[in-house]
C-alpha atoms as a printed R data frame, in Angstrom:
    type eleno elety resid chain resno       x       y       z
1   ATOM     1    CA   MET     A     1 -19.953   3.793 -31.394
2   ATOM     2    CA   GLY     A     2 -20.345   4.794 -28.062
3   ATOM     3    CA   LYS     A     3 -18.495   3.501 -24.789
4   ATOM     4    CA   ILE     A     4 -19.852   2.171 -21.907
5   ATOM     5    CA   ALA     A     5 -18.707   2.806 -18.042
6   ATOM     6    CA   PHE     A     6 -19.545   0.766 -14.879
7   ATOM     7    CA   VAL     A     7 -19.710   2.716 -11.859
8   ATOM     8    CA   PHE     A     8 -19.886   1.611  -8.290
9   ATOM     9    CA   PRO     A     9 -21.545   3.495  -5.358
10  ATOM    10    CA   GLY     A    10 -19.892   4.377  -1.709
11  ATOM    11    CA   GLN     A    11 -21.600   4.798   1.391
12  ATOM    12    CA   GLY     A    12 -24.640   6.162   2.107
13  ATOM    13    CA   ALA     A    13 -26.090   4.014  -0.783
14  ATOM    14    CA   GLN     A    14 -27.034   1.126   1.830
15  ATOM    15    CA   THR     A    15 -30.276   0.111   2.967
16  ATOM    16    CA   VAL     A    16 -31.193  -3.100   5.388
17  ATOM    17    CA   GLY     A    17 -32.476  -5.387   2.880
18  ATOM    18    CA   MET     A    18 -30.062  -4.859   0.072
19  ATOM    19    CA   GLY     A    19 -29.184  -7.663  -2.061
20  ATOM    20    CA   LYS     A    20 -31.702 -10.136  -0.726
21  ATOM    21    CA   ASP     A    21 -33.473 -10.603  -4.071
22  ATOM    22    CA   VAL     A    22 -30.180 -11.289  -5.463
23  ATOM    23    CA   TYR     A    23 -29.249 -13.766  -2.651
24  ATOM    24    CA   GLU     A    24 -32.595 -15.937  -3.179
25  ATOM    25    CA   ALA     A    25 -32.719 -15.991  -6.864
26  ATOM    26    CA   SER     A    26 -29.264 -16.363  -8.176
27  ATOM    27    CA   GLU     A    27 -26.534 -19.141  -7.332
28  ATOM    28    CA   ALA     A    28 -23.621 -16.784  -8.349
29  ATOM    29    CA   GLY     A    29 -24.618 -13.956  -6.145
30  ATOM    30    CA   ARG     A    30 -25.525 -16.274  -3.287
31  ATOM    31    CA   SER     A    31 -21.886 -17.764  -3.357
32  ATOM    32    CA   LEU     A    32 -20.840 -14.144  -3.008
33  ATOM    33    CA   PHE     A    33 -22.811 -13.327   0.046
34  ATOM    34    CA   LYS     A    34 -21.114 -16.716   1.513
35  ATOM    35    CA   ARG     A    35 -17.846 -15.896   0.614
36  ATOM    36    CA   ALA     A    36 -18.124 -12.566   2.440
37  ATOM    37    CA   ASP     A    37 -19.041 -14.150   5.455
38  ATOM    38    CA   GLU     A    38 -16.522 -17.064   5.214
39  ATOM    39    CA   ALA     A    39 -13.869 -14.016   4.363
40  ATOM    40    CA   LEU     A    40 -14.905 -12.117   7.371
41  ATOM    41    CA   GLY     A    41 -15.615 -14.971   9.842
42  ATOM    42    CA   PHE     A    42 -19.092 -13.490  10.744
43  ATOM    43    CA   LYS     A    43 -22.585 -13.439   8.912
44  ATOM    44    CA   LEU     A    44 -22.345 -10.204   7.544
45  ATOM    45    CA   SER     A    45 -25.097 -11.255   5.349
46  ATOM    46    CA   ASP     A    46 -27.262 -11.224   8.202
47  ATOM    47    CA   ILE     A    47 -26.667  -7.645   8.999
48  ATOM    48    CA   ILE     A    48 -27.073  -6.895   5.490
49  ATOM    49    CA   PHE     A    49 -30.311  -8.454   5.084
50  ATOM    50    CA   ASP     A    50 -32.159  -7.809   8.802
51  ATOM    51    CA   GLY     A    51 -30.039  -5.079  10.166
52  ATOM    52    CA   PRO     A    52 -30.453  -3.661  12.700
53  ATOM    53    CA   GLU     A    53 -29.605  -0.148  10.708
54  ATOM    54    CA   ALA     A    54 -27.196   1.167  13.084
55  ATOM    55    CA   GLU     A    55 -25.138  -2.183  12.687
56  ATOM    56    CA   LEU     A    56 -25.451  -1.724   9.134
57  ATOM    57    CA   LYS     A    57 -24.333   1.779   9.351
58  ATOM    58    CA   GLN     A    58 -21.014   1.299  11.117
59  ATOM    59    CA   THR     A    59 -18.193   2.232   8.587
60  ATOM    60    CA   ALA     A    60 -16.388  -1.291   9.122
61  ATOM    61    CA   ASN     A    61 -19.754  -2.997   8.067
62  ATOM    62    CA   THR     A    62 -21.163  -0.730   5.508
63  ATOM    63    CA   GLN     A    63 -18.063  -1.240   3.258
64  ATOM    64    CA   PRO     A    64 -17.817  -4.779   2.996
65  ATOM    65    CA   ALA     A    65 -21.197  -4.942   2.630
66  ATOM    66    CA   LEU     A    66 -21.844  -2.217   0.103
67  ATOM    67    CA   LEU     A    67 -19.190  -4.183  -2.126
68  ATOM    68    CA   THR     A    68 -20.569  -7.587  -1.522
69  ATOM    69    CA   VAL     A    69 -24.291  -6.315  -2.866
70  ATOM    70    CA   SER     A    70 -22.566  -4.810  -5.950
71  ATOM    71    CA   LEU     A    71 -20.341  -7.534  -7.127
72  ATOM    72    CA   ALA     A    72 -23.416  -9.617  -6.546
73  ATOM    73    CA   LEU     A    73 -25.476  -7.355  -9.066
74  ATOM    74    CA   LEU     A    74 -22.412  -7.313 -11.315
75  ATOM    75    CA   GLU     A    75 -22.694 -11.147 -11.679
76  ATOM    76    CA   LEU     A    76 -26.227 -10.835 -13.034
77  ATOM    77    CA   ILE     A    77 -25.271  -8.661 -15.971
78  ATOM    78    CA   LYS     A    78 -21.445  -9.521 -16.685
79  ATOM    79    CA   GLU     A    79 -21.924 -12.187 -19.289
80  ATOM    80    CA   ARG     A    80 -23.736  -9.666 -21.391
81  ATOM    81    CA   VAL     A    81 -22.015  -6.203 -21.270
82  ATOM    82    CA   LYS     A    82 -18.573  -5.185 -21.010
83  ATOM    83    CA   PRO     A    83 -17.342  -1.941 -19.875
84  ATOM    84    CA   ASP     A    84 -14.907  -0.013 -21.492
85  ATOM    85    CA   TYR     A    85 -14.211   2.230 -18.163
86  ATOM    86    CA   VAL     A    86 -14.982   1.234 -14.612
87  ATOM    87    CA   ALA     A    87 -14.890   3.670 -11.737
88  ATOM    88    CA   GLY     A    88 -16.374   3.999  -7.902
89  ATOM    89    CA   HIS     A    89 -17.108   6.677  -5.621
90  ATOM    90    CA   SER     A    90 -14.897   5.943  -2.939
91  ATOM    91    CA   LEU     A    91 -15.579   3.028  -1.189
92  ATOM    92    CA   GLY     A    92 -16.823   2.292  -4.629
93  ATOM    93    CA   GLU     A    93 -13.724   2.192  -6.237
94  ATOM    94    CA   TYR     A    94 -12.843  -1.206  -4.428
95  ATOM    95    CA   SER     A    95 -16.096  -2.878  -6.278
96  ATOM    96    CA   ALA     A    96 -14.680  -1.112  -9.543
97  ATOM    97    CA   LEU     A    97 -11.113  -2.365  -8.868
98  ATOM    98    CA   ALA     A    98 -12.754  -6.176  -7.920
99  ATOM    99    CA   ALA     A    99 -14.483  -5.938 -11.337
100 ATOM   100    CA   ALA     A   100 -11.769  -5.125 -13.572
101 ATOM   101    CA   GLY     A   101  -9.675  -8.198 -11.618
102 ATOM   102    CA   VAL     A   102  -7.303  -6.335  -9.751
103 ATOM   103    CA   LEU     A   103  -8.258  -7.868  -6.459
104 ATOM   104    CA   ALA     A   104  -9.702 -11.143  -5.972
105 ATOM   105    CA   PHE     A   105 -13.227 -10.787  -4.051
106 ATOM   106    CA   ASP     A   106 -12.585 -12.418  -0.654
107 ATOM   107    CA   GLU     A   107  -9.575 -10.097  -0.358
108 ATOM   108    CA   ALA     A   108 -11.229  -7.184  -1.207
109 ATOM   109    CA   VAL     A   109 -13.793  -7.927   1.157
110 ATOM   110    CA   ARG     A   110 -11.257  -8.334   4.017
111 ATOM   111    CA   VAL     A   111  -9.439  -5.123   2.819
112 ATOM   112    CA   VAL     A   112 -12.300  -2.926   2.590
113 ATOM   113    CA   ARG     A   113 -13.521  -3.947   6.410
114 ATOM   114    CA   ALA     A   114 -10.089  -2.985   7.500
115 ATOM   115    CA   ARG     A   115 -10.226   0.277   5.834
116 ATOM   116    CA   GLY     A   116 -13.572   0.930   7.581
117 ATOM   117    CA   GLU     A   117 -11.832  -0.036  11.072
118 ATOM   118    CA   PHE     A   118  -9.135   2.215  10.094
119 ATOM   119    CA   MET     A   119 -11.368   5.285   9.091
120 ATOM   120    CA   GLU     A   120 -13.633   4.646  12.188
121 ATOM   121    CA   SER     A   121 -10.343   5.037  14.896
122 ATOM   122    CA   ALA     A   122  -8.508   7.250  13.063
123 ATOM   123    CA   VAL     A   123 -10.083  10.221  14.631
124 ATOM   124    CA   PRO     A   124 -11.707  10.780  18.098
125 ATOM   125    CA   GLY     A   125 -15.599  10.995  18.280
126 ATOM   126    CA   GLY     A   126 -16.748  14.307  17.875
127 ATOM   127    CA   GLN     A   127 -13.731  15.689  16.728
128 ATOM   128    CA   GLY     A   128 -14.437  15.475  13.024
129 ATOM   129    CA   ALA     A   129 -17.387  16.321  11.078
130 ATOM   130    CA   MET     A   130 -18.392  16.814   7.115
131 ATOM   131    CA   ALA     A   131 -20.834  18.671   5.467
132 ATOM   132    CA   ALA     A   132 -22.545  19.227   1.952
133 ATOM   133    CA   VAL     A   133 -22.415  22.350   0.787
134 ATOM   134    CA   LEU     A   134 -24.740  23.537  -2.156
135 ATOM   135    CA   GLY     A   135 -24.492  25.757  -5.178
136 ATOM   136    CA   ALA     A   136 -20.930  26.842  -4.059
137 ATOM   137    CA   ASP     A   137 -17.980  27.843  -6.370
138 ATOM   138    CA   ARG     A   138 -15.604  25.034  -6.092
139 ATOM   139    CA   GLU     A   139 -12.771  27.869  -6.272
140 ATOM   140    CA   GLN     A   140 -14.010  30.169  -4.158
141 ATOM   141    CA   LEU     A   141 -15.225  26.943  -1.519
142 ATOM   142    CA   ALA     A   142 -11.433  25.789  -1.843
143 ATOM   143    CA   ALA     A   143 -10.594  29.584  -1.277
144 ATOM   144    CA   LEU     A   144 -12.654  29.587   1.907
145 ATOM   145    CA   CYS     A   145 -11.452  26.175   3.551
146 ATOM   146    CA   GLN     A   146  -8.421  27.694   3.496
147 ATOM   147    CA   ALA     A   147  -8.921  30.763   5.319
148 ATOM   148    CA   VAL     A   148 -11.169  29.088   7.585
149 ATOM   149    CA   SER     A   149  -8.558  26.037   8.229
150 ATOM   150    CA   GLY     A   150  -6.250  29.068   9.310
151 ATOM   151    CA   GLU     A   151  -8.511  30.250  11.986
152 ATOM   152    CA   ALA     A   152 -10.934  27.561  13.026
153 ATOM   153    CA   GLY     A   153  -9.671  24.206  12.400
154 ATOM   154    CA   ALA     A   154  -8.580  21.944   9.369
155 ATOM   155    CA   VAL     A   155 -11.377  21.765   6.714
156 ATOM   156    CA   GLU     A   156 -10.825  20.689   2.909
157 ATOM   157    CA   LEU     A   157 -12.949  19.431   0.125
158 ATOM   158    CA   ALA     A   158 -13.711  15.777   0.528
159 ATOM   159    CA   ASN     A   159 -16.167  15.099  -2.569
160 ATOM   160    CA   VAL     A   160 -16.506  16.901  -5.789
161 ATOM   161    CA   ASN     A   161 -19.584  15.060  -6.579
162 ATOM   162    CA   CYS     A   162 -21.077  17.176  -9.401
163 ATOM   163    CA   PRO     A   163 -21.844  20.830 -10.255
164 ATOM   164    CA   GLY     A   164 -23.010  22.582  -7.239
165 ATOM   165    CA   GLN     A   165 -22.945  20.113  -4.757
166 ATOM   166    CA   ILE     A   166 -19.437  19.627  -2.862
167 ATOM   167    CA   VAL     A   167 -18.630  17.756   0.410
168 ATOM   168    CA   VAL     A   168 -16.002  19.155   2.968
169 ATOM   169    CA   SER     A   169 -14.416  17.411   5.800
170 ATOM   170    CA   GLY     A   170 -12.241  18.171   8.788
171 ATOM   171    CA   THR     A   171 -12.650  19.425  12.325
172 ATOM   172    CA   ALA     A   172 -15.991  19.538  14.089
173 ATOM   173    CA   GLU     A   173 -14.768  23.639  14.267
174 ATOM   174    CA   GLY     A   174 -13.848  23.824  10.871
175 ATOM   175    CA   ILE     A   175 -17.114  22.207   9.395
176 ATOM   176    CA   ALA     A   176 -18.951  24.678  12.095
177 ATOM   177    CA   ALA     A   177 -17.372  27.860  10.563
178 ATOM   178    CA   ILE     A   178 -17.903  26.613   7.145
179 ATOM   179    CA   VAL     A   179 -21.861  26.044   7.808
180 ATOM   180    CA   GLU     A   180 -22.045  29.948   9.460
181 ATOM   181    CA   ARG     A   181 -19.678  31.167   6.477
182 ATOM   182    CA   GLY     A   182 -20.865  29.289   3.315
183 ATOM   183    CA   LYS     A   183 -22.487  32.160   1.931
184 ATOM   184    CA   GLU     A   184 -19.243  33.560   1.021
185 ATOM   185    CA   ALA     A   185 -18.396  31.026  -1.376
186 ATOM   186    CA   GLY     A   186 -21.849  31.521  -3.068
187 ATOM   187    CA   ALA     A   187 -23.458  28.368  -1.153
188 ATOM   188    CA   LYS     A   188 -27.244  27.946  -1.199
189 ATOM   189    CA   ARG     A   189 -26.843  25.744   1.704
190 ATOM   190    CA   VAL     A   190 -24.832  23.939   3.941
191 ATOM   191    CA   ILE     A   191 -26.012  20.370   5.430
192 ATOM   192    CA   PRO     A   192 -23.992  19.036   8.257
193 ATOM   193    CA   LEU     A   193 -23.730  15.037   7.497
194 ATOM   194    CA   GLU     A   194 -24.567  12.317   9.981
195 ATOM   195    CA   VAL     A   195 -20.992  10.577   9.595
196 ATOM   196    CA   SER     A   196 -18.579   8.788  11.851
197 ATOM   197    CA   GLY     A   197 -15.433  10.582  10.777
198 ATOM   198    CA   PRO     A   198 -13.783  13.335   8.782
199 ATOM   199    CA   PHE     A   199 -13.397  11.127   5.658
200 ATOM   200    CA   HIS     A   200 -11.450  11.963   2.941
201 ATOM   201    CA   SER     A   201  -9.444  14.921   4.836
202 ATOM   202    CA   SER     A   202  -5.590  14.718   6.122
203 ATOM   203    CA   LEU     A   203  -6.985  13.985   9.474
204 ATOM   204    CA   MET     A   204  -7.536  10.547   8.146
205 ATOM   205    CA   LYS     A   205  -3.530  10.199   7.966
206 ATOM   206    CA   PRO     A   206  -3.361   7.730  10.601
207 ATOM   207    CA   ALA     A   207  -5.917   5.513   8.696
208 ATOM   208    CA   ALA     A   208  -4.267   5.941   5.412
209 ATOM   209    CA   ASP     A   209  -1.113   4.737   7.291
210 ATOM   210    CA   ARG     A   210  -2.519   1.650   8.549
211 ATOM   211    CA   LEU     A   211  -4.429   0.779   5.358
212 ATOM   212    CA   GLN     A   212  -0.971   1.367   3.194
213 ATOM   213    CA   GLN     A   213   0.476  -1.546   5.659
214 ATOM   214    CA   VAL     A   214  -2.125  -3.822   4.350
215 ATOM   215    CA   LEU     A   215  -2.080  -3.037   0.905
216 ATOM   216    CA   GLU     A   216   1.334  -3.999   1.062
217 ATOM   217    CA   GLN     A   217   0.627  -7.466   1.861
218 ATOM   218    CA   VAL     A   218  -2.163  -8.002  -0.797
219 ATOM   219    CA   ASN     A   219  -1.941  -9.419  -4.108
220 ATOM   220    CA   LEU     A   220  -2.990  -6.819  -6.508
221 ATOM   221    CA   LYS     A   221  -3.151  -7.687 -10.569
222 ATOM   222    CA   ASP     A   222  -2.857  -5.276 -13.152
223 ATOM   223    CA   SER     A   223  -6.251  -4.074 -14.339
224 ATOM   224    CA   ALA     A   224  -8.140  -5.874 -17.180
225 ATOM   225    CA   VAL     A   225 -10.049  -2.361 -18.099
226 ATOM   226    CA   PRO     A   226  -8.786   0.888 -17.246
227 ATOM   227    CA   VAL     A   227 -10.171   2.049 -14.001
228 ATOM   228    CA   VAL     A   228 -10.605   6.324 -13.464
229 ATOM   229    CA   ALA     A   229  -9.031   6.667 -10.181
230 ATOM   230    CA   ASN     A   230 -10.549   9.032  -7.386
231 ATOM   231    CA   VAL     A   231  -7.616  10.925  -6.447
232 ATOM   232    CA   THR     A   232  -6.474  12.099 -10.180
233 ATOM   233    CA   ALA     A   233  -9.707  11.550 -12.360
234 ATOM   234    CA   ARG     A   234  -7.569   9.598 -14.877
235 ATOM   235    CA   PRO     A   235  -7.270   6.088 -15.757
236 ATOM   236    CA   VAL     A   236  -5.106   3.845 -14.151
237 ATOM   237    CA   GLN     A   237  -4.006   0.074 -15.054
238 ATOM   238    CA   SER     A   238  -0.641  -0.665 -13.264
239 ATOM   239    CA   ALA     A   239  -0.916  -2.750  -9.915
240 ATOM   240    CA   SER     A   240   1.677  -0.980  -8.363
241 ATOM   241    CA   ASP     A   241   0.044   2.577  -9.269
242 ATOM   242    CA   ILE     A   242  -3.003   1.299  -7.934
243 ATOM   243    CA   ARG     A   243  -1.699   0.458  -4.993
244 ATOM   244    CA   GLY     A   244  -0.359   4.041  -4.159
245 ATOM   245    CA   LEU     A   245  -3.751   5.866  -4.993
246 ATOM   246    CA   LEU     A   246  -5.599   3.710  -3.058
247 ATOM   247    CA   THR     A   247  -3.326   4.910   0.518
248 ATOM   248    CA   GLU     A   248  -4.266   8.385  -1.021
249 ATOM   249    CA   GLN     A   249  -7.360   8.102  -1.367
250 ATOM   250    CA   VAL     A   250  -8.061   8.139   2.088
251 ATOM   251    CA   ILE     A   251  -6.919  11.672   2.567
252 ATOM   252    CA   SER     A   252  -7.574  12.896  -0.732
253 ATOM   253    CA   PRO     A   253 -10.571  14.522  -2.502
254 ATOM   254    CA   VAL     A   254 -12.798  12.028  -4.544
255 ATOM   255    CA   LEU     A   255 -12.971  13.962  -7.847
256 ATOM   256    CA   TRP     A   256 -16.321  12.435  -8.938
257 ATOM   257    CA   GLU     A   257 -17.637  15.082 -11.236
258 ATOM   258    CA   ASP     A   258 -13.833  15.361 -12.910
259 ATOM   259    CA   THR     A   259 -14.092  11.570 -13.242
260 ATOM   260    CA   ILE     A   260 -17.399  11.682 -15.160
261 ATOM   261    CA   VAL     A   261 -16.361  14.987 -16.915
262 ATOM   262    CA   TRP     A   262 -13.048  12.498 -18.636
263 ATOM   263    CA   LEU     A   263 -14.843   9.462 -19.459
264 ATOM   264    CA   ILE     A   264 -17.601  11.652 -21.547
265 ATOM   265    CA   GLU     A   265 -14.855  13.433 -23.075
266 ATOM   266    CA   HIS     A   266 -13.201  10.041 -23.943
267 ATOM   267    CA   GLY     A   267 -16.551   8.725 -25.575
268 ATOM   268    CA   VAL     A   268 -18.612   7.433 -22.701
269 ATOM   269    CA   ASP     A   269 -22.357   7.916 -23.383
270 ATOM   270    CA   GLU     A   270 -23.826   5.046 -21.449
271 ATOM   271    CA   PHE     A   271 -23.159   4.912 -17.563
272 ATOM   272    CA   ILE     A   272 -24.370   1.622 -15.857
273 ATOM   273    CA   GLU     A   273 -24.346   2.506 -12.193
274 ATOM   274    CA   ILE     A   274 -24.280  -1.205 -10.238
275 ATOM   275    CA   GLY     A   275 -24.909  -1.221  -6.811
276 ATOM   276    CA   PRO     A   276 -27.984  -0.362  -4.200
277 ATOM   277    CA   GLY     A   277 -29.715   3.166  -5.189
278 ATOM   278    CA   THR     A   278 -28.906   5.688  -7.386
279 ATOM   279    CA   VAL     A   279 -27.347   8.321  -5.931
280 ATOM   280    CA   LEU     A   280 -24.608   8.145  -8.693
281 ATOM   281    CA   ALA     A   281 -27.275   8.079 -11.632
282 ATOM   282    CA   GLY     A   282 -28.456  11.645 -10.109
283 ATOM   283    CA   LEU     A   283 -24.662  12.789 -10.017
284 ATOM   284    CA   ILE     A   284 -24.386  12.193 -13.337
285 ATOM   285    CA   LYS     A   285 -27.158  13.568 -14.701
286 ATOM   286    CA   LYS     A   286 -26.300  16.377 -12.806
287 ATOM   287    CA   THR     A   287 -22.893  16.689 -14.979
288 ATOM   288    CA   ASP     A   288 -24.301  15.990 -18.150
289 ATOM   289    CA   LYS     A   289 -27.965  15.538 -18.905
290 ATOM   290    CA   SER     A   290 -27.088  14.515 -22.585
291 ATOM   291    CA   VAL     A   291 -25.866  10.847 -21.311
292 ATOM   292    CA   ARG     A   292 -27.662   7.443 -20.821
293 ATOM   293    CA   VAL     A   293 -27.656   6.279 -17.371
294 ATOM   294    CA   ARG     A   294 -28.961   2.896 -15.792
295 ATOM   295    CA   SER     A   295 -29.055   1.861 -12.457
296 ATOM   296    CA   VAL     A   296 -28.830  -1.844 -11.571
297 ATOM   297    CA   ASN     A   297 -29.842  -1.757  -8.000
298 ATOM   298    CA   SER     A   298 -32.021  -4.980  -8.202
299 ATOM   299    CA   LEU     A   299 -32.687  -8.255  -9.570
300 ATOM   300    CA   THR     A   300 -35.509  -6.695 -11.830
301 ATOM   301    CA   ALA     A   301 -33.354  -4.034 -13.009
302 ATOM   302    CA   ALA     A   302 -30.855  -6.420 -13.713
303 ATOM   303    CA   ALA     A   303 -33.243  -8.630 -15.827
304 ATOM   304    CA   GLN     A   304 -34.624  -5.295 -17.682
305 ATOM   305    CA   LEU     A   305 -31.360  -4.697 -18.721
306 ATOM   306    CA   VAL     A   306 -30.133  -7.865 -19.819
307 ATOM   307    CA   ASP     A   307 -33.484  -8.160 -21.889
308 ATOM   308    CA   GLU     A   308 -32.744  -4.734 -23.861
309 ATOM   309    CA   LEU     A   309 -29.394  -6.556 -24.824
310 ATOM   310    CA   ARG     A   310 -30.668  -9.416 -25.901
């Protein structure tokens, strides 16, 4: 019998209007949007449903918005299907932890709001950047990043997403040099990304330090389901280990490809992506075409899944 993993998307999956169908049709879902507004002390739900897009795209808003929508969608299916593992991409790791009972929802919303604020303010605007590198060899790209860091400015692997897709992060000068020299690592294309900072790099150390102080005050429980961590691509369940990994996550690469490979090697043959969009479904399929991937990204998709499981 194959195993099931729930996976939750990170920043970039957001769209204005996401989750509105859940808010309108599900009492349990609606309650989460209201709790998020209360926890933050402002109407996050208005920004999610009506925008403007520029406001939703602010990291400090995007992070609690995606967490709320993902967990509202989870409400629609959680009684019908239980995961053997959970995982999330960057911010999505917090959705996974809330789904596994590690973090209470209201606390999770506040923590990711703070995380977003810390990440936005860690590096002055224009000094940091990120780029997607397509088609490069991972080891060669890591070596190129090291060489560039010594010459132009710090640049590091940030997201190892799937074979042939790696995101790098660092100083604006370091990223410019990777854009110029990507072919040395076998890259077909290097695409600068529209982001507000050099996420998942050592430049995020000020954000990690501030987040650590917040996490020390938060009540974390041991996980009911193994959570495969971004930093290690290995399962973790103890609250104290999770606390340390969440601080480290801000300055470490997201080992998403390694996470999916580990899950498949340990019997997962069905992935259910819970949250807006289908980004993770695409990355999983590029890692292994043979596994089944379903995206629960709307009220309709959740109803279809529940129907199939009847």
